[in-house]
Short mmCIF file of C-alpha atoms in Angstrom, two decimals:
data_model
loop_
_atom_site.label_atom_id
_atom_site.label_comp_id
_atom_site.label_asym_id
_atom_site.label_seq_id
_atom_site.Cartn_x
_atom_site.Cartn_y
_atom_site.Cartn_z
CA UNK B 1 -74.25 -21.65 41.46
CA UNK B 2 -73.66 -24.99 43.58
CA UNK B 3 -73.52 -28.55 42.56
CA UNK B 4 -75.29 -29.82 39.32
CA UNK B 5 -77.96 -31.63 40.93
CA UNK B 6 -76.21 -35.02 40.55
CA UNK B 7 -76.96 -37.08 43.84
CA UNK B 8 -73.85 -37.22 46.21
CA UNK B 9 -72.03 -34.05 44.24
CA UNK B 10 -71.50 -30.94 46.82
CA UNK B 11 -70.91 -27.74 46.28
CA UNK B 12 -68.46 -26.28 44.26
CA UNK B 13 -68.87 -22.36 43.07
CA UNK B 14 -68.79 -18.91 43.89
CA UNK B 15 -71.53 -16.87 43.36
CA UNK B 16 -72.85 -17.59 39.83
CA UNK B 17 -69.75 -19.85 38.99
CA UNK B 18 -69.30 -23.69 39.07
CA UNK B 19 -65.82 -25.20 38.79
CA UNK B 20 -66.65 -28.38 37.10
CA UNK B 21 -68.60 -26.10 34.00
CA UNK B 22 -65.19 -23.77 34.31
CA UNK B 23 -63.65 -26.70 33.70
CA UNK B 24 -65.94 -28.09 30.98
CA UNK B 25 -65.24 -25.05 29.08
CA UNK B 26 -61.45 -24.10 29.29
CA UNK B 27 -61.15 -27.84 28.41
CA UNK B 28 -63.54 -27.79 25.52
CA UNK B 29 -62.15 -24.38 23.77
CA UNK B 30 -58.43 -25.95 24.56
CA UNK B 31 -59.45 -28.85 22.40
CA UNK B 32 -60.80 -26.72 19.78
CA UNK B 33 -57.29 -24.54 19.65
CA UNK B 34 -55.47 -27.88 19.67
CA UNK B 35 -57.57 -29.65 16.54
CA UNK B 36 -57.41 -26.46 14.64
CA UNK B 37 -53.85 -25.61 15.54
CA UNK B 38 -52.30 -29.76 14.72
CA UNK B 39 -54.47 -30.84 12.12
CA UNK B 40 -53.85 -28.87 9.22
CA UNK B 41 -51.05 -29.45 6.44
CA UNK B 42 -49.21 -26.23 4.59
CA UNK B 43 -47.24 -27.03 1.63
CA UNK B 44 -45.94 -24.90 -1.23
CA UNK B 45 -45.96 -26.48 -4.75
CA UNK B 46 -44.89 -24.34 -8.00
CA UNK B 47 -44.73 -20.95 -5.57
CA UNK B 48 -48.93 -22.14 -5.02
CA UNK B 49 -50.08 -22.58 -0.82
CA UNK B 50 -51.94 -25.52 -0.71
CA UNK B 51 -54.00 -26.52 2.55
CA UNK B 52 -55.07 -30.04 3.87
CA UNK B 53 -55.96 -32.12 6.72
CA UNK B 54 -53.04 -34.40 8.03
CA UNK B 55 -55.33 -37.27 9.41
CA UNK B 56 -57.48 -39.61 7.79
CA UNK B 57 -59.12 -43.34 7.91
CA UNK B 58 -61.24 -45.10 10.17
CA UNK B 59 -59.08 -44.54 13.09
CA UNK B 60 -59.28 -40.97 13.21
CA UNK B 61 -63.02 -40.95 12.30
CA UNK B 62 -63.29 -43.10 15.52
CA UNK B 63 -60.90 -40.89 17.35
CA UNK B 64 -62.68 -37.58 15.74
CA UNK B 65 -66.02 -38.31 18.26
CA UNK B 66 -64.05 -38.61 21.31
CA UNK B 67 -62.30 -35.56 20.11
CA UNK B 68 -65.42 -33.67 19.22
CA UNK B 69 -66.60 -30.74 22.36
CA UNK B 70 -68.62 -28.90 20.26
CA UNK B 71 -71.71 -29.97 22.03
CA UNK B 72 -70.23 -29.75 25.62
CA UNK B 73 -69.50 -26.00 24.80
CA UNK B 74 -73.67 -25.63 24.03
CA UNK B 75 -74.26 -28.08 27.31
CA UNK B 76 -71.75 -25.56 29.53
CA UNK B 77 -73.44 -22.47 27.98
CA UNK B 78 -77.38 -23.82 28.99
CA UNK B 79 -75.84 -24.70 32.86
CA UNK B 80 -74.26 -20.62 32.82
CA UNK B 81 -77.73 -19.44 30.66
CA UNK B 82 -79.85 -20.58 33.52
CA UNK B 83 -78.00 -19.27 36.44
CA UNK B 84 -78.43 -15.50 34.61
CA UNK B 85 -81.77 -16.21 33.88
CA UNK B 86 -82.62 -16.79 37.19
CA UNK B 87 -80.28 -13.86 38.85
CA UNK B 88 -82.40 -11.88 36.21
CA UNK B 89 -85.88 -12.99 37.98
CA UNK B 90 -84.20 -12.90 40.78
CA UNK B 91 -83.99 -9.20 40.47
CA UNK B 92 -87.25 -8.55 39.27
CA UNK B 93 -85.22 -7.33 35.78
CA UNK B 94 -86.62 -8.75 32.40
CA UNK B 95 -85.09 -11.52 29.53
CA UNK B 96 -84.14 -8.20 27.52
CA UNK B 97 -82.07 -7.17 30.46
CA UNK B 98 -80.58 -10.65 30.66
CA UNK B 99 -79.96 -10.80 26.79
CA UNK B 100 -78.58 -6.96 27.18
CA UNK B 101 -75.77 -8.29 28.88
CA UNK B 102 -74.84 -11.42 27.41
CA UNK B 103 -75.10 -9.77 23.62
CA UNK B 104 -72.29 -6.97 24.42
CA UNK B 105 -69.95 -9.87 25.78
CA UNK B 106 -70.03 -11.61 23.13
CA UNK B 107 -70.42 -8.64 19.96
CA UNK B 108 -67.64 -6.77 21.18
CA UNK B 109 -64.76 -9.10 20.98
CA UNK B 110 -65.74 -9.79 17.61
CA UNK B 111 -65.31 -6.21 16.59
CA UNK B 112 -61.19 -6.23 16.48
CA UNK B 113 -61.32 -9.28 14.79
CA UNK B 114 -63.05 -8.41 11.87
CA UNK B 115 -61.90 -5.16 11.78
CA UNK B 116 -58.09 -6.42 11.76
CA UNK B 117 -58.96 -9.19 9.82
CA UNK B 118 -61.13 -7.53 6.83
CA UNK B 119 -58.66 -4.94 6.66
CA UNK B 120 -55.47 -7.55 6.00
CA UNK B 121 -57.39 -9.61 3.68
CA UNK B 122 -59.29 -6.45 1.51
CA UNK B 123 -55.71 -5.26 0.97
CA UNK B 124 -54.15 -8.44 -0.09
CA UNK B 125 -56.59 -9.62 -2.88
CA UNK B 126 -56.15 -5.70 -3.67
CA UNK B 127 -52.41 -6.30 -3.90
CA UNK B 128 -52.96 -9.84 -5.67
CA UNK B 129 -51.61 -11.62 -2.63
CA UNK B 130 -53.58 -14.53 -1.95
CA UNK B 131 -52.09 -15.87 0.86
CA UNK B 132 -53.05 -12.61 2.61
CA UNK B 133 -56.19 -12.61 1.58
CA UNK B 134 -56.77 -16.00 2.64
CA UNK B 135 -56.94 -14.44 6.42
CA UNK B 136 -60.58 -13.25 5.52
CA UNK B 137 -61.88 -16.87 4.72
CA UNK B 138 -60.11 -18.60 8.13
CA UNK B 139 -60.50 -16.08 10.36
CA UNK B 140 -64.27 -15.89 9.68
CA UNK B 141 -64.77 -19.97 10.11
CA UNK B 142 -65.24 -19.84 14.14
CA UNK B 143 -67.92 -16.75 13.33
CA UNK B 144 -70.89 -19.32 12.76
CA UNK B 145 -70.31 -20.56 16.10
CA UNK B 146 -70.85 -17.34 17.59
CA UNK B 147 -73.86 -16.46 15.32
CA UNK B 148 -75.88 -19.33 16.45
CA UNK B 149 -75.05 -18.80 19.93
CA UNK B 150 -76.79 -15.55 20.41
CA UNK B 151 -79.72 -16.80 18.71
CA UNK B 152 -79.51 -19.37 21.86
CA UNK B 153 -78.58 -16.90 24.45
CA UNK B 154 -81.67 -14.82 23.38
CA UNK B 155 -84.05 -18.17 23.64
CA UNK B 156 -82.78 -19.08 26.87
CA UNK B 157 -85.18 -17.15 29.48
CA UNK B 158 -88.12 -19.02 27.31
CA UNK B 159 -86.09 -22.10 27.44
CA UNK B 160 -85.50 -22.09 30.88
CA UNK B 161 -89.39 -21.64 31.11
CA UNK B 162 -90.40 -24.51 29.15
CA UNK B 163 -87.86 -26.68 30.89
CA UNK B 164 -89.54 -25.51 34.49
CA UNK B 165 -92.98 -26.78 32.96
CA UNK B 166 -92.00 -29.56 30.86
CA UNK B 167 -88.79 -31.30 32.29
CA UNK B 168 -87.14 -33.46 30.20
CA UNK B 169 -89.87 -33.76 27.09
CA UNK B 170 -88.45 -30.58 25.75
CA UNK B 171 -85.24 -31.95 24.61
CA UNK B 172 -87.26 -35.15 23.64
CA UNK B 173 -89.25 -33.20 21.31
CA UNK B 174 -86.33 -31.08 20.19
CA UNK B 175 -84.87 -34.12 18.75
CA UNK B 176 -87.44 -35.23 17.45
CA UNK B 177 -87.64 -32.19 15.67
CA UNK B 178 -84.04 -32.23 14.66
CA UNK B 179 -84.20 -35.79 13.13
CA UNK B 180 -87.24 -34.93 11.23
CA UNK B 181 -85.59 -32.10 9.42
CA UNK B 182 -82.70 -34.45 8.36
CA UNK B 183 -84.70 -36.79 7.33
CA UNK B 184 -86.32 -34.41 4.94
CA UNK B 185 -83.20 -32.95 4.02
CA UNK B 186 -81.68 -36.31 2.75
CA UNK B 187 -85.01 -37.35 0.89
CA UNK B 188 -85.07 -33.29 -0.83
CA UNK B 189 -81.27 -32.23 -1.43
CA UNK B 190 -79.34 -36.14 -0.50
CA UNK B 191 -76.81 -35.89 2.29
CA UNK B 192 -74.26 -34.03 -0.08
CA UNK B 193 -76.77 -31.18 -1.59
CA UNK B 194 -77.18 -27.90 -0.93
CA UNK B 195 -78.82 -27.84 2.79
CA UNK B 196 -80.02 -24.06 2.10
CA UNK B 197 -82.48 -22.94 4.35
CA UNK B 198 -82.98 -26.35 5.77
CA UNK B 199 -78.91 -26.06 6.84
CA UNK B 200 -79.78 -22.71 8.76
CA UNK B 201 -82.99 -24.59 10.06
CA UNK B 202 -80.55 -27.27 11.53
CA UNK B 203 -77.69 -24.85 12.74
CA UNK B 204 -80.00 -23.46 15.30
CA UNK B 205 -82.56 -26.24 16.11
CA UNK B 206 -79.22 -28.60 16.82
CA UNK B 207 -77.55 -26.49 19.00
CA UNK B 208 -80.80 -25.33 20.95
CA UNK B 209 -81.63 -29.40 21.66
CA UNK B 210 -77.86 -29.53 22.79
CA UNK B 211 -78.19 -26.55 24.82
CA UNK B 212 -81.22 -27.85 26.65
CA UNK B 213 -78.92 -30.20 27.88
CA UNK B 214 -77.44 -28.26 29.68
CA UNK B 215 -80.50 -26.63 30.90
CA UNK B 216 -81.33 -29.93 32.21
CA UNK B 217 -77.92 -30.61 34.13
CA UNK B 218 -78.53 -27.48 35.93
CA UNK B 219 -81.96 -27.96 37.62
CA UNK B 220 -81.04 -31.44 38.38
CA UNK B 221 -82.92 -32.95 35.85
CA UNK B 222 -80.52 -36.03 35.59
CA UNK B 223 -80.10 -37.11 39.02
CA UNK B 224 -83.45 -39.30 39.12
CA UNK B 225 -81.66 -41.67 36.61
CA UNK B 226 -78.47 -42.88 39.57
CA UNK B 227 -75.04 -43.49 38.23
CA UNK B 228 -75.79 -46.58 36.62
CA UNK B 229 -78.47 -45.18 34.58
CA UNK B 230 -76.31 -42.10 32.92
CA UNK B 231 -73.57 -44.78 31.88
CA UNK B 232 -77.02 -46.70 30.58
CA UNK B 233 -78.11 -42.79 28.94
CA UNK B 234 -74.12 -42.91 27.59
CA UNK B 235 -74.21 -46.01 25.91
CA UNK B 236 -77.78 -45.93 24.18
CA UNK B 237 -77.08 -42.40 22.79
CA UNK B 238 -73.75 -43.70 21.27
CA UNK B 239 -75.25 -46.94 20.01
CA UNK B 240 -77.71 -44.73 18.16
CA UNK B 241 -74.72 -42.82 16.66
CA UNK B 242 -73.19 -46.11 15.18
CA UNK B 243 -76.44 -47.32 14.28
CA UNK B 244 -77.33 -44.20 12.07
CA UNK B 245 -74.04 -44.22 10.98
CA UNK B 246 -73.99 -48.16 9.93
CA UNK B 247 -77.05 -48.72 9.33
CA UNK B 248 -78.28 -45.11 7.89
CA UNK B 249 -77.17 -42.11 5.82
CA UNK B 250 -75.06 -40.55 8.33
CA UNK B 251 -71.29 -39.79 7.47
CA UNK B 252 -68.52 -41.70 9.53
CA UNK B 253 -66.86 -38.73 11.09
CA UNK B 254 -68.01 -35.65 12.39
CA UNK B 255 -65.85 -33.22 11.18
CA UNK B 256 -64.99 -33.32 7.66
CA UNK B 257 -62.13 -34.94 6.54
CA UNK B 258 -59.86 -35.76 3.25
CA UNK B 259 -61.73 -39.28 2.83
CA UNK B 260 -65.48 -37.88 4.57
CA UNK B 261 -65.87 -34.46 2.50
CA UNK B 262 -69.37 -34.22 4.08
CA UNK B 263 -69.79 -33.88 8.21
CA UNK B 264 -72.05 -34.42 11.20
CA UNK B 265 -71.43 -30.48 11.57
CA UNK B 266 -71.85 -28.50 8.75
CA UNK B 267 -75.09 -28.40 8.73
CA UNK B 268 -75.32 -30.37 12.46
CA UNK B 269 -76.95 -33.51 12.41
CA UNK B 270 -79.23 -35.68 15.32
CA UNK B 271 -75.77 -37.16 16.01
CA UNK B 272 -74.55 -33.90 17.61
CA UNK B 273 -77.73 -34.55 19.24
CA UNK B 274 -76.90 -38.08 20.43
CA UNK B 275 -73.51 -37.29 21.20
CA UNK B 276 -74.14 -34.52 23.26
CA UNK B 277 -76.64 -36.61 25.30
CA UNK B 278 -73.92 -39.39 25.56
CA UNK B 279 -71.45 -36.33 26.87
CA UNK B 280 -73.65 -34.66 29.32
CA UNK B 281 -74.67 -37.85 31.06
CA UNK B 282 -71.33 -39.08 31.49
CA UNK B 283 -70.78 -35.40 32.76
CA UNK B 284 -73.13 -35.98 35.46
CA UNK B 285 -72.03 -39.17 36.30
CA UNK B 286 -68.03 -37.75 36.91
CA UNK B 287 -69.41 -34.68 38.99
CA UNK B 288 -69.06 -35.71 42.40
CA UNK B 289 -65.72 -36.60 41.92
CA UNK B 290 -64.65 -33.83 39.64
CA UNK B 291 -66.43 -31.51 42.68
CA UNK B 292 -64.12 -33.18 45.55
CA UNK B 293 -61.61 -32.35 43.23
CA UNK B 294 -62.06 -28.68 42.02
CA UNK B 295 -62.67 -27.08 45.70
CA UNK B 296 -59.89 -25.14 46.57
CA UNK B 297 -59.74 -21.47 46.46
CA UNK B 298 -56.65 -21.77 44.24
CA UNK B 299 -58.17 -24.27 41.78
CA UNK B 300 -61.02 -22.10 41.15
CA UNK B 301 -59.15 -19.16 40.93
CA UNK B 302 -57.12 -20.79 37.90
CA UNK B 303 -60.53 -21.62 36.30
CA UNK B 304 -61.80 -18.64 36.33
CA UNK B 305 -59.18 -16.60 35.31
CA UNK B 306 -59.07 -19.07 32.35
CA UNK B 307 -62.19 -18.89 31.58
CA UNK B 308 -62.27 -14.74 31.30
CA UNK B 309 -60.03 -14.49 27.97
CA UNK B 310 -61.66 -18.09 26.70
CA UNK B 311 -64.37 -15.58 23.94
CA UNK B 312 -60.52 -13.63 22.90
CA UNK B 313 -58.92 -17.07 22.29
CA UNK B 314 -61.23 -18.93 20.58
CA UNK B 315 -61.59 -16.13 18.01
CA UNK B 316 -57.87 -15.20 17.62
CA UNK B 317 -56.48 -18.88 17.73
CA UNK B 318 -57.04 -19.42 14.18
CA UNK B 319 -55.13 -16.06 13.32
CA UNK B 320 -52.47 -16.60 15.87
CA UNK B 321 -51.49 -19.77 13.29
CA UNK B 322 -52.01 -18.20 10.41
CA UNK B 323 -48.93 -15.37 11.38
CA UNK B 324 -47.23 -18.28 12.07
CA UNK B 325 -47.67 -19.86 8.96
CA UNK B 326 -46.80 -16.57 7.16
CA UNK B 327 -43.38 -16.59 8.98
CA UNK B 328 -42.64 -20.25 7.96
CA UNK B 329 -43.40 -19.48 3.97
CA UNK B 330 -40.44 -17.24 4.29
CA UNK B 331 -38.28 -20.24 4.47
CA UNK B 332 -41.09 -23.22 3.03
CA UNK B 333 -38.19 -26.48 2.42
CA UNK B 334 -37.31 -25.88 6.16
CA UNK B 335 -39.95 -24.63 7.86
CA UNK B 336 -43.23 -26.40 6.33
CA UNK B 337 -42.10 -29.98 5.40
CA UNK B 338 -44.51 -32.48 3.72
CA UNK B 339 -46.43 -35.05 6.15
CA UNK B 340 -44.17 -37.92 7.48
CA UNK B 341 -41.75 -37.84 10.25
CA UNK B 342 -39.87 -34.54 9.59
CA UNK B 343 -43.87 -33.00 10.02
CA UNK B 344 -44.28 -34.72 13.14
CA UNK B 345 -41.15 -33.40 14.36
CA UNK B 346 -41.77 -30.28 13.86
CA UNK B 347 -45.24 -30.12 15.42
CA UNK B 348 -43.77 -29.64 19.11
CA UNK B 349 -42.19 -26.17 17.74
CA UNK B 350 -44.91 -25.47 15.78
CA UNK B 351 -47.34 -25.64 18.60
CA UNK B 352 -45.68 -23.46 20.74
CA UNK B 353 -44.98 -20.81 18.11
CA UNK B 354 -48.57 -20.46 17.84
CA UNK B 355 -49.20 -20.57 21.48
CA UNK B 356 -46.83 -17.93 22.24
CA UNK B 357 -48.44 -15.16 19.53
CA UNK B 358 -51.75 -16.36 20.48
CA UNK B 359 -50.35 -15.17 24.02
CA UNK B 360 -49.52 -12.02 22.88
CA UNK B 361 -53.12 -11.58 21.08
CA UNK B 362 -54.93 -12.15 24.20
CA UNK B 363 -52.48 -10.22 25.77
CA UNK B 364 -53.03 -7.25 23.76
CA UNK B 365 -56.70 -7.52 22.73
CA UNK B 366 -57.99 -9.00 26.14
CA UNK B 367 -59.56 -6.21 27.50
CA UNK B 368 -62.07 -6.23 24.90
CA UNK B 369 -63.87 -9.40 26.48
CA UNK B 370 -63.26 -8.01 29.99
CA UNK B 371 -64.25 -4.62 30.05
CA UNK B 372 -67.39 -6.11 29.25
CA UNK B 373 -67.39 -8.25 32.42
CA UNK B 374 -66.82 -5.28 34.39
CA UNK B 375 -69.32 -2.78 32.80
CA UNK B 376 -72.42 -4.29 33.45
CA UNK B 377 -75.35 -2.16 34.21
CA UNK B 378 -78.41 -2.90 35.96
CA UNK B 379 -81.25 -0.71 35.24
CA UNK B 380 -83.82 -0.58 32.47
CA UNK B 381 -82.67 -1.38 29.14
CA UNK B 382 -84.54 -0.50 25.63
CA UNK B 383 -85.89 -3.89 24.63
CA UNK B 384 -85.99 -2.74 21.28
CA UNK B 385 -82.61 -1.39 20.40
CA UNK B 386 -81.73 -4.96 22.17
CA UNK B 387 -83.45 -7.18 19.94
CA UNK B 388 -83.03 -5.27 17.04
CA UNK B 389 -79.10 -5.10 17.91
CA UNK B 390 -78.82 -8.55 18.76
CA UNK B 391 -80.92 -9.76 15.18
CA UNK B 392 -78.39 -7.69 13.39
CA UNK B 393 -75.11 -8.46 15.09
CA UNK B 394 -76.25 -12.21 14.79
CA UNK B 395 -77.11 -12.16 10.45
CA UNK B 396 -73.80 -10.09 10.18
CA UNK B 397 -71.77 -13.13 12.17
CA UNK B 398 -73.58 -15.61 9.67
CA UNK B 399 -72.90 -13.46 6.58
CA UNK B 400 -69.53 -13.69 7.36
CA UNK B 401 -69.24 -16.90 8.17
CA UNK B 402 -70.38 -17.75 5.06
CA UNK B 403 -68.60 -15.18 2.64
CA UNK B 404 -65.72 -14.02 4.62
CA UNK B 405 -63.78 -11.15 5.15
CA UNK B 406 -62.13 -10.11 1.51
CA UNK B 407 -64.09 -6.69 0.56
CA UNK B 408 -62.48 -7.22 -2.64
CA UNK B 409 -63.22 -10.41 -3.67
CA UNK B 410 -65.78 -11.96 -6.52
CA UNK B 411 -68.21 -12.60 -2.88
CA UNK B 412 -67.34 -8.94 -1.82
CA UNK B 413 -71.56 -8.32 -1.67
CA UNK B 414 -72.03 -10.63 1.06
CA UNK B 415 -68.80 -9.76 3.39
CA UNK B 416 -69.75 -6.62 3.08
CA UNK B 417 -73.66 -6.96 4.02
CA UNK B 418 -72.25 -9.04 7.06
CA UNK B 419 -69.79 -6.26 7.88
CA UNK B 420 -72.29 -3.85 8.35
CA UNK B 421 -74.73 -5.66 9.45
CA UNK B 422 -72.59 -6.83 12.66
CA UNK B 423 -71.59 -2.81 12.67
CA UNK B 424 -74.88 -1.78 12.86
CA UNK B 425 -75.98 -4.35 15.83
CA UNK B 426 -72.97 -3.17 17.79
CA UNK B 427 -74.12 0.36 17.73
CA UNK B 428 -77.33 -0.69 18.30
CA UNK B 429 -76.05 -2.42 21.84
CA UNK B 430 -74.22 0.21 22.38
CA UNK B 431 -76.97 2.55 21.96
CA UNK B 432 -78.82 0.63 24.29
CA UNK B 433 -76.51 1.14 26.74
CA UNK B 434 -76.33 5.15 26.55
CA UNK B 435 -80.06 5.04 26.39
CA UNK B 436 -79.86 2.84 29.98
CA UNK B 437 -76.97 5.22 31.41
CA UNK B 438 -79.69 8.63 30.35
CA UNK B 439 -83.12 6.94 32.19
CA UNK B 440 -80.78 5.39 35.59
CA UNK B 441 -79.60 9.30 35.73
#
């Protein structure tokens, strides 16, 4: 893939690659580890582990939208979704085959996770160890994430369609769409109800706009508005944000926090929207210069072999701390003080405990994400054990999401359906493969 499209930017890639989206993306999923890894606060009171969020006020719910890279991770994956979908037509080879090949890259990786992970927490509410079962519950929150996207990945050859016929009133309508639901939402259920349905409605319509985005940045579809014009597309999407946030229903913060219990996130809101209209025109805008920047061989060597563990650490980042937090309730006075400066303190140490096992995760479990990379197959596929594999795989990510990993909890029913639903849509893919392997020989 070459440049974005942006006037004056020049190449940068090899093959299907672009540095500045390598970039984009190590970056994004290193914020992600970061916020997940500094933020939270483990104390033990009366032989009880209690959980929290160290930051609060205004200043971090400013700080939390500069912070936020959710939506550049949906932007990055449209820009990579439309170079396969066109290497697919390229080929003469169908969406299935495209969606074939994206599904088992990202199912598979998923698979020692929950396997590990359901395991250690079934056996400690077994053993009436709550802080082992615990694992279930974290180790399942990055899962929605995952869920949605290959509900994306599978709309992306029609996507990438609609885009070639109808330019930028796709995303236009898309978010239209999106603010429509949440208006409806806050007149039904208020902004703290029960979303239901309507929060699955706005999990996928959300990050679909956002991905269109990035859709967008890849055929070029920015470059008719000049640099001046993307800052101008920057600063009207965040005025909307503080608008809806002053001025309308919309919570301060993105994320939730101690003193904003409800989010932009959970269920996603127009101002992911917004914001990730604010972030992919200002990525246009820095392009050029990140291009010039990002063209030796060596630089884009780094990226890439960055990016090729980035599905293995985003899903084993949260566990990484969690066996680090285990370690420190061995010794809680020294090792987990309460917030104020001996916290602080210890953060440096902290941080690189749970970089180093993280390290030895990826280490260990890497080949998982790889050997997917370097199986691909390019004959016929069953369309049907596809889509019926990737449907499956996708409801058992959201099942667990939602109701864990703890076989043997009170929400045991739904961890398992999820469970065996993402088991089922893994042999499924699997099956699809073996079924390509018998008709290429």
């Amino acid at each position: 893939m070459s440049s974005m499209g942006v006037r004056g930017a020049t190449p940068v890639g090899t093959g299907n690659r672009n540095a500045v989206v390598d970039l984009v993306r190590l970056t994004a999923v290193g914020m992600v580890v970061l916020l997940h890894w500094i933020s939270p606060v483990i104390t033990v009171a009366n032989g009880a582990v209690k959980a929290g969020i160290a930051f609060s006020g205004p200043v971090t719910w400013v700080a939390t939208w500069f912070l936020q890279v959710m939506p550049l991770v949906f932007i990055a994956g449209g820009f990579v979704n439309t170079a396969g979908v066109d290497a697919t037509v390229r080929k003469g080879q169908s969406a299935v085959t495209f969606l074939a090949r994206r599904a088992r890259r990202l199912v598979t990786p998923t698979l020692p996770l929950v396997g590990i992970c359901a395991a250690l927490a079934t056996a400690g509410s077994l053993l009436g160890q709550p802080a082992i079962a615990i694992v279930g519950d974290q180790a399942a929150n990055p899962l929605w994430f995952l869920a949605v996207y290959l509900v994306v990945v599978a709309l992306a050859p029609l996507m990438v369609r609609l885009h070639d016929r109808f330019g930028l009133a796709v995303p236009a309508v898309l978010t239209l769409a999106v603010a429509a639901v949440d208006t409806y939402r806050f007149a039904t259920v208020g902004l703290s109800g029960p979303a239901g349905m309507l929060g699955d409605v706005s999990l996928v319509l959300v990050w679909v706009t956002v991905h269109q985005l990035g859709i967008v940045l890849a055929r070029g579809g920015l470059a008719r508005f000049g640099d001046r014009g993307l800052l101008a597309v920057a600063g009207v999407a965040v005025a909307g944000i503080v608008a809806l946030i002053v001025f309308g229903p919309y919570p301060p913060a993105p994320i939730g926090l101690p003193d904003v219990p409800v989010s932009n996130l959970a269920p996603p809101t127009v101002l992911m929207v917004l914001l990730g209209i604010a972030q992919v025109a200002l990525l246009a805008r820095c392009t050029p210069w990140l291009e010039r920047r990002l063209g030796g061989a060596r630089t884009r060597k780094v990226l890439q072999r960055g990016n090729s563990t980035l599905m293995t650490v985003y899903l084993w980042h949260i566990p990484a701390a969690l066996l680090v937090a285990g370690v420190c309730l061995l010794a809680p006075e020294l090792l987990l003080p309460q917030p104020g400066a001996a916290w602080w303190s210890s953060r440096p140490m902290w941080l690189l405990a749970c970089g180093l096992v993280l390290f030895a995760l990826v280490k260990w479990l890497r080949h998982c994400e790889t050997g997917e990379r370097e199986n691909r197959r390019s004959g016929p596929v069953s369309a049907p054990l596809i889509v019926l594999g990737t449907v499956a795989a996708a409801f058992g990510l959201h099942e667990i999401f939602l109701h864990g990993l703890d076989l043997a909890a009170q929400d045991a029913a739904g961890a398992w359906r999820g469970v065996l639903a993402l088991g089922v849509g893994a042999v499924l893919l699997r099956a699809a493969e073996r079924a390509t392997s018998s008709s290429a020989s």
